Coordinates of C-alpha atoms and ligand atoms in Angstrom, one line a residue:
M27 CA 0.5 0.5 0.1
E28 CA 1.2 3.4 -1.0
K29 CA 1.8 5.7 1.6
S30 CA 2.3 9.3 0.3
L31 CA 3.5 12.1 2.7
V32 CA 3.2 15.8 0.5
I33 CA 5.3 18.9 1.8
G34 CA 4.3 22.1 1.6
A35 CA 0.5 21.0 1.6
A36 CA -0.5 24.5 3.2
G37 CA 0.6 26.3 -0.2
Q38 CA -0.9 27.3 -3.7
I39 CA -0.6 23.7 -5.2
G40 CA -0.6 21.1 -1.5
T41 CA -3.4 22.7 -1.2
E42 CA -6.0 20.7 -3.8
L43 CA -2.8 17.9 -4.3
V44 CA -4.1 16.8 -1.4
S45 CA -7.2 17.0 -1.3
E46 CA -7.2 15.3 -4.8
L47 CA -4.9 12.5 -3.3
R48 CA -7.2 11.6 -0.4
S49 CA -10.4 11.2 -2.6
K50 CA -8.8 8.6 -5.1
R51 CA -6.6 6.8 -2.1
G52 CA -8.0 7.2 1.0
I53 CA -7.4 9.6 3.5
A54 CA -5.3 8.0 5.8
N55 CA -3.4 7.4 3.5
V56 CA -2.2 11.2 2.6
I57 CA 0.3 13.4 5.0
A58 CA 0.3 16.3 4.7
A59 CA 2.9 18.6 6.0
D60 CA 4.1 22.1 6.3
L61 CA 5.7 24.8 8.8
R62 CA 2.1 26.0 8.3
V63 CA -0.3 23.6 9.5
D64 CA -3.8 26.5 10.9
N65 CA -5.4 25.7 7.8
L66 CA -4.1 21.6 7.1
A67 CA -7.1 18.7 7.5
S68 CA -5.8 15.5 9.6
P69 CA -3.2 13.6 9.4
F70 CA -0.9 16.4 9.2
Y71 CA 2.0 17.3 10.7
E72 CA 4.1 20.4 11.4
L73 CA 7.6 20.4 9.7
D74 CA 10.4 22.1 8.6
A75 CA 11.3 20.3 5.8
T76 CA 15.2 21.7 5.9
N77 CA 16.1 19.8 9.0
E78 CA 16.5 16.7 7.7
S79 CA 16.1 14.7 11.1
A80 CA 12.4 15.6 11.7
L81 CA 11.4 14.8 8.4
R82 CA 13.7 11.4 8.4
D83 CA 11.6 10.2 11.6
L84 CA 8.2 11.4 9.7
V85 CA 8.8 9.3 6.6
L86 CA 10.3 6.1 9.2
N87 CA 7.5 5.8 11.7
E88 CA 4.6 7.0 9.1
G89 CA 6.3 4.3 7.1
V90 CA 6.1 7.0 3.8
T91 CA 6.5 5.4 -0.2
E92 CA 6.6 8.4 -2.1
I93 CA 7.1 12.2 -0.7
Y94 CA 5.6 15.4 -3.0
H95 CA 8.2 18.1 -2.5
L96 CA 6.2 21.0 -2.8
V97 CA 8.4 23.6 -0.4
A98 CA 9.9 26.4 -2.1
I99 CA 10.6 30.2 -2.3
L100 CA 8.8 31.0 -5.7
S101 CA 10.0 34.1 -7.9
A102 CA 9.4 37.8 -6.5
T103 CA 10.0 36.5 -3.4
G104 CA 13.2 34.6 -3.9
E105 CA 14.4 38.2 -5.5
K106 CA 14.3 39.9 -2.1
A107 CA 16.4 36.8 -0.1
P108 CA 18.4 35.5 -2.3
K109 CA 20.6 32.7 -0.2
R110 CA 17.5 31.6 1.6
A111 CA 16.1 31.7 -1.4
W112 CA 19.0 28.9 -2.7
E113 CA 19.3 27.8 0.5
L114 CA 15.4 26.6 1.1
N115 CA 15.1 25.0 -2.4
M116 CA 18.4 23.4 -2.6
K117 CA 18.3 21.8 0.8
T118 CA 14.6 20.8 0.7
L119 CA 15.2 18.8 -2.1
L120 CA 18.8 17.3 -1.2
N121 CA 17.1 16.0 1.9
I122 CA 14.1 13.6 0.0
L123 CA 16.9 12.7 -2.8
D124 CA 18.7 11.6 0.3
L125 CA 15.5 9.5 1.4
A126 CA 15.2 7.4 -2.0
K127 CA 19.2 7.0 -2.5
E128 CA 18.4 4.8 1.2
R129 CA 15.3 3.8 -0.4
I130 CA 14.3 5.1 2.8
I131 CA 10.9 5.9 -0.3
Q132 CA 10.7 4.5 -3.5
R133 CA 9.3 7.5 -5.4
V134 CA 10.1 11.4 -5.4
F135 CA 7.9 14.2 -7.2
W136 CA 9.6 17.7 -7.3
P137 CA 8.3 20.2 -8.9
S138 CA 10.6 22.3 -11.7
S139 CA 9.2 25.8 -12.9
I140 CA 9.5 28.0 -16.6
A141 CA 11.4 30.0 -14.5
V142 CA 14.3 27.3 -15.6
F143 CA 14.0 29.1 -19.2
G144 CA 16.1 32.6 -19.6
P145 CA 16.0 35.5 -21.9
S146 CA 18.1 33.7 -24.2
T147 CA 15.4 31.0 -24.5
P148 CA 13.4 30.8 -27.8
K149 CA 9.6 32.4 -26.2
I150 CA 6.7 30.6 -28.4
K151 CA 6.3 26.9 -28.2
T152 CA 9.8 26.9 -25.9
P153 CA 11.2 23.3 -26.8
Q154 CA 11.8 21.1 -23.5
F155 CA 15.5 21.4 -25.5
T156 CA 17.0 24.9 -26.0
V157 CA 19.2 26.9 -23.8
M158 CA 18.7 27.8 -20.7
D159 CA 19.7 30.5 -18.6
P160 CA 17.9 31.3 -16.1
N161 CA 18.1 34.5 -14.5
T162 CA 16.6 34.8 -11.3
V163 CA 18.0 33.3 -8.4
Y164 CA 14.8 31.1 -8.1
G165 CA 15.1 29.8 -11.9
I166 CA 18.6 28.7 -10.8
S167 CA 17.2 27.0 -8.0
K168 CA 15.1 24.4 -10.7
S169 CA 17.9 24.5 -13.3
A170 CA 20.3 22.7 -10.4
G171 CA 17.0 20.6 -9.0
E172 CA 15.9 19.8 -12.5
L173 CA 20.2 17.8 -12.6
W174 CA 20.1 16.9 -9.2
C175 CA 17.3 14.5 -10.6
Q176 CA 19.2 12.9 -13.2
Y177 CA 21.9 13.4 -11.0
Y178 CA 20.1 10.9 -8.3
F179 CA 18.6 9.4 -11.1
E180 CA 20.9 8.3 -13.2
N181 CA 23.7 7.5 -10.5
Y182 CA 21.5 5.8 -7.2
G183 CA 18.4 5.0 -9.7
V184 CA 16.7 7.4 -7.5
D185 CA 12.6 7.5 -9.2
V186 CA 12.1 11.2 -9.1
R187 CA 9.9 12.4 -11.2
S188 CA 9.3 16.1 -12.3
I189 CA 7.1 19.2 -14.5
R190 CA 8.1 22.2 -15.2
Y191 CA 4.5 24.3 -14.3
P192 CA 3.7 27.2 -15.5
G193 CA 2.2 29.7 -13.8
L194 CA -0.9 28.2 -12.2
I195 CA -4.3 29.9 -11.9
S196 CA -6.4 29.1 -8.6
W197 CA -8.8 29.2 -6.4
K198 CA -9.0 27.9 -3.5
T199 CA -5.8 29.4 -1.3
M200 CA -3.3 32.8 -2.7
P201 CA -0.5 32.0 -4.6
G202 CA 2.8 32.4 -3.1
G203 CA 4.9 35.3 -3.6
G204 CA 4.8 34.7 -8.0
T205 CA 5.7 36.1 -11.2
T206 CA 2.4 34.4 -12.2
D207 CA 0.3 36.1 -9.4
Y208 CA -0.9 39.3 -11.2
A209 CA -3.3 36.4 -13.1
I210 CA -5.0 34.9 -9.6
E211 CA -5.2 38.8 -8.1
I212 CA -6.8 40.9 -11.2
F213 CA -10.2 37.6 -10.4
H214 CA -9.8 39.2 -6.8
S215 CA -10.2 42.4 -8.1
A216 CA -13.1 42.2 -10.6
R217 CA -15.2 40.4 -7.7
K218 CA -14.4 42.9 -5.5
G219 CA -15.4 45.1 -7.9
I220 CA -12.3 47.6 -8.0
D221 CA -9.9 48.4 -10.1
F222 CA -7.5 46.2 -11.0
R223 CA -3.2 47.7 -11.3
S224 CA -1.3 45.2 -13.2
F225 CA 2.2 44.3 -12.3
L226 CA 3.0 42.9 -15.2
G227 CA 3.0 45.2 -19.3
P228 CA -0.5 44.7 -21.1
D229 CA 1.5 42.1 -23.5
T230 CA 3.2 40.1 -21.3
R231 CA 2.6 36.6 -23.1
L232 CA 3.0 33.9 -20.2
P233 CA 2.3 30.2 -20.1
M234 CA 0.0 29.3 -17.1
M235 CA -2.6 26.2 -16.1
Y236 CA -5.2 25.8 -14.0
M237 CA -5.2 24.0 -11.3
D238 CA -7.3 21.6 -11.7
D239 CA -5.0 20.0 -14.9
A240 CA -1.6 20.6 -13.4
V241 CA -2.5 18.3 -10.0
R242 CA -3.7 15.9 -13.2
A243 CA -0.6 16.3 -14.3
T244 CA 1.1 15.7 -11.4
I245 CA -0.8 12.5 -10.1
E246 CA -0.4 11.2 -14.3
I247 CA 3.0 12.0 -14.0
M248 CA 3.8 9.9 -10.0
E249 CA 0.7 6.5 -11.6
A250 CA 3.1 6.4 -15.4
D251 CA 5.4 2.9 -15.7
P252 CA 8.6 4.2 -14.5
D253 CA 9.6 2.7 -18.6
S254 CA 7.3 5.5 -19.8
I255 CA 9.5 8.7 -17.9
K256 CA 12.4 9.5 -20.4
I257 CA 12.8 12.4 -18.8
R258 CA 14.4 12.6 -15.5
T259 CA 15.0 16.5 -15.4
S260 CA 11.8 17.6 -15.8
Y261 CA 9.3 17.5 -18.1
N262 CA 7.9 21.3 -20.3
L263 CA 4.0 21.1 -18.9
S264 CA 1.6 23.6 -21.9
G265 CA -1.6 24.4 -20.7
V266 CA -2.8 27.9 -22.5
D267 CA -1.3 31.5 -22.5
F268 CA -2.4 35.3 -22.3
T269 CA -1.2 38.8 -22.1
P270 CA -2.9 41.5 -19.0
R271 CA -4.5 42.7 -21.4
E272 CA -5.9 38.8 -23.3
L273 CA -7.1 37.9 -19.9
F274 CA -8.6 41.4 -19.1
D275 CA -10.6 40.8 -22.2
E276 CA -11.9 38.0 -21.4
I277 CA -12.8 38.5 -17.9
K278 CA -14.7 42.4 -18.5
K279 CA -17.6 39.6 -20.9
I280 CA -18.1 38.6 -17.5
Y281 CA -17.6 42.4 -15.5
P282 CA -18.7 44.6 -18.0
E283 CA -17.7 47.4 -15.2
F284 CA -14.3 45.6 -15.1
N285 CA -11.0 48.8 -15.1
I286 CA -7.0 47.8 -15.5
T287 CA -4.4 50.1 -15.8
F288 CA -1.2 48.6 -16.5
K289 CA 2.1 50.0 -13.8
P290 CA 5.3 47.0 -14.1
D291 CA 7.2 47.0 -11.8
S292 CA 10.0 44.5 -11.1
R293 CA 8.6 41.1 -11.5
Q294 CA 8.3 42.7 -15.4
K295 CA 11.8 42.2 -15.6
I296 CA 11.6 38.3 -14.5
A297 CA 8.4 38.0 -16.5
D298 CA 10.0 39.2 -20.2
S299 CA 12.7 36.7 -19.6
W300 CA 10.3 33.8 -19.1
P301 CA 8.5 31.9 -22.7
G302 CA 5.3 33.2 -24.2
S303 CA 4.4 29.6 -24.2
I304 CA 5.6 25.9 -23.8
D305 CA 6.0 23.4 -26.6
D306 CA 5.0 20.3 -24.1
S307 CA 5.5 16.7 -26.9
E308 CA 7.9 15.5 -24.5
A309 CA 5.7 15.0 -22.2
K310 CA 2.9 13.9 -24.6
L311 CA 4.8 11.1 -26.2
D312 CA 5.6 9.7 -22.9
W313 CA 3.2 10.0 -20.4
G314 CA -0.2 10.7 -22.6
W315 CA -0.6 14.9 -21.1
N316 CA -3.0 17.0 -22.8
H317 CA -4.3 19.9 -20.8
K318 CA -7.9 20.6 -20.7
F319 CA -9.0 23.7 -19.6
D320 CA -9.1 26.7 -22.3
T321 CA -8.6 30.8 -20.9
K322 CA -12.8 30.4 -21.4
A323 CA -12.5 28.1 -19.0
I324 CA -10.5 29.1 -16.6
V325 CA -12.0 32.9 -16.5
K326 CA -15.2 31.6 -16.2
L327 CA -14.4 28.9 -13.3
M328 CA -12.6 31.5 -11.6
S329 CA -15.3 34.1 -11.5
D330 CA -17.9 31.9 -10.0
N331 CA -16.0 30.5 -7.7
I332 CA -13.6 33.3 -6.5
Ligands
NAD26 P1 2.8 28.1 -2.1 O1 5.1 29.6 -1.6 O2 2.2 28.8 -2.3 O3 4.0 26.8 -0.8 C1 4.6 26.2 0.1 C2 4.1 25.6 1.0 O4 5.5 25.1 1.2 C3 3.6 27.1 1.7 O5 3.0 26.6 2.5 C4 4.7 27.1 3.0 O6 4.7 27.1 4.5 C5 5.5 26.0 2.7 N1 6.7 26.3 3.6 C6 7.8 26.6 3.1 N2 9.2 26.4 3.8 C7 8.8 25.5 4.3 C8 9.8 24.7 5.2 N3 11.0 25.0 5.0 N4 9.6 23.0 5.3 C9 7.5 22.8 5.6 N5 7.3 23.6 5.1 C10 8.4 24.8 4.3 O7 4.5 27.5 -3.2 P2 3.1 26.7 -4.4 O8 2.9 27.6 -5.4 O9 2.4 25.8 -3.7 O10 4.5 26.4 -5.0 C11 4.8 24.5 -5.1 C12 6.1 24.4 -5.4 O11 4.9 24.2 -7.0 C13 7.7 25.2 -5.0 O12 8.7 24.3 -5.4 C14 7.3 26.1 -7.0 O13 8.7 26.5 -6.9 C15 6.1 25.1 -7.8 N6 6.2 26.0 -9.1 C16 5.3 26.4 -7.9 C17 3.8 27.5 -9.4 C18 3.1 28.1 -9.5 O14 2.8 29.1 -10.0 N7 1.9 28.1 -7.9 C19 4.9 26.9 -11.2 C20 5.7 26.8 -11.1 C21 6.4 25.8 -10.1
LIG27 N1 4.3 30.9 -10.7 C1 5.5 30.3 -10.2 C2 6.4 32.5 -10.2 O1 5.7 33.3 -11.1 C3 6.7 31.0 -12.3 O2 6.9 28.8 -11.1 O3 7.3 32.3 -9.1

């Protein structure tokens, strides 16, 4: 019997991944862990994932077989505290990969990001294998993390699986300090009837995905036959792509009085270094990935639920 541990379970993705895993596998078989536990439902633990021995004890005591490792400092917050972001993002990943190296756990999921790409990367339909010159500490940590995953797979046979999430759009939990967060904040403004001030310019195209697609991709790659997982750095994953102007135009069809202004801040530089759209042919070919939600559907679901 599998026993899953989701670390970073109180965050934007963790909240929804835990509830989907529990509905598929049973509540007792999915343990949630985070530094913040106020919103977690049992079974849960307060855990600092940088604390290697506390992590090891939890895993051994609970008989955990697989870990979904969602702890990270994201792009915008990372630029404010680069060394803290590097230390957290790398140390926690290595702690978990070591548990798999020792065969204490069988499988690891660790998300990468579109942030692994940089200013020299082709922007449209960015291929799986291409120039990668990330210029944020978050992107650098994700790029290094991808290579560590491949290293542990090749040298120690660790079954680690990863996808490069685009910006994720959801309504259950607020996002955690990323550059793509505007695409969630805009719905909260529309709902409250407040004009929205976008921190990205009107024509900044970024790859995005509805949370239900991201959670399904996460579970699908973890349930795939290990032989089908040919890429052990991280898979490109594509959903939709739009600019702030295009998203606003779609939302305005639901809230005709809604207004937007544009005041780009430091996050514009980060967004400008990322792709506008992603080619995810390898994920489609290797483990049958396909997204379901288009921009129109996302706007409807966000507007109905926020
Ligand atoms: P989030 O910031 O919402 O959640 C991260 C969680 O980790 C938080 O609940 C936080 O309390 C917890 N945490 C922080 N330090 C911890 C520690 N030392 N020990 C235990 N828990 C700790 O992040 P998210 O948006 O849910 O992202 C999850 C993962 O997905 C991250 O690796 C992120 O880089 C990646 N990702 C997210 C997006 C996105 O759009 N949300 C896109 C690409 C990749
Ligand atoms: N949504 C994330 C961010 O903006 C991308 O990894 O940081």
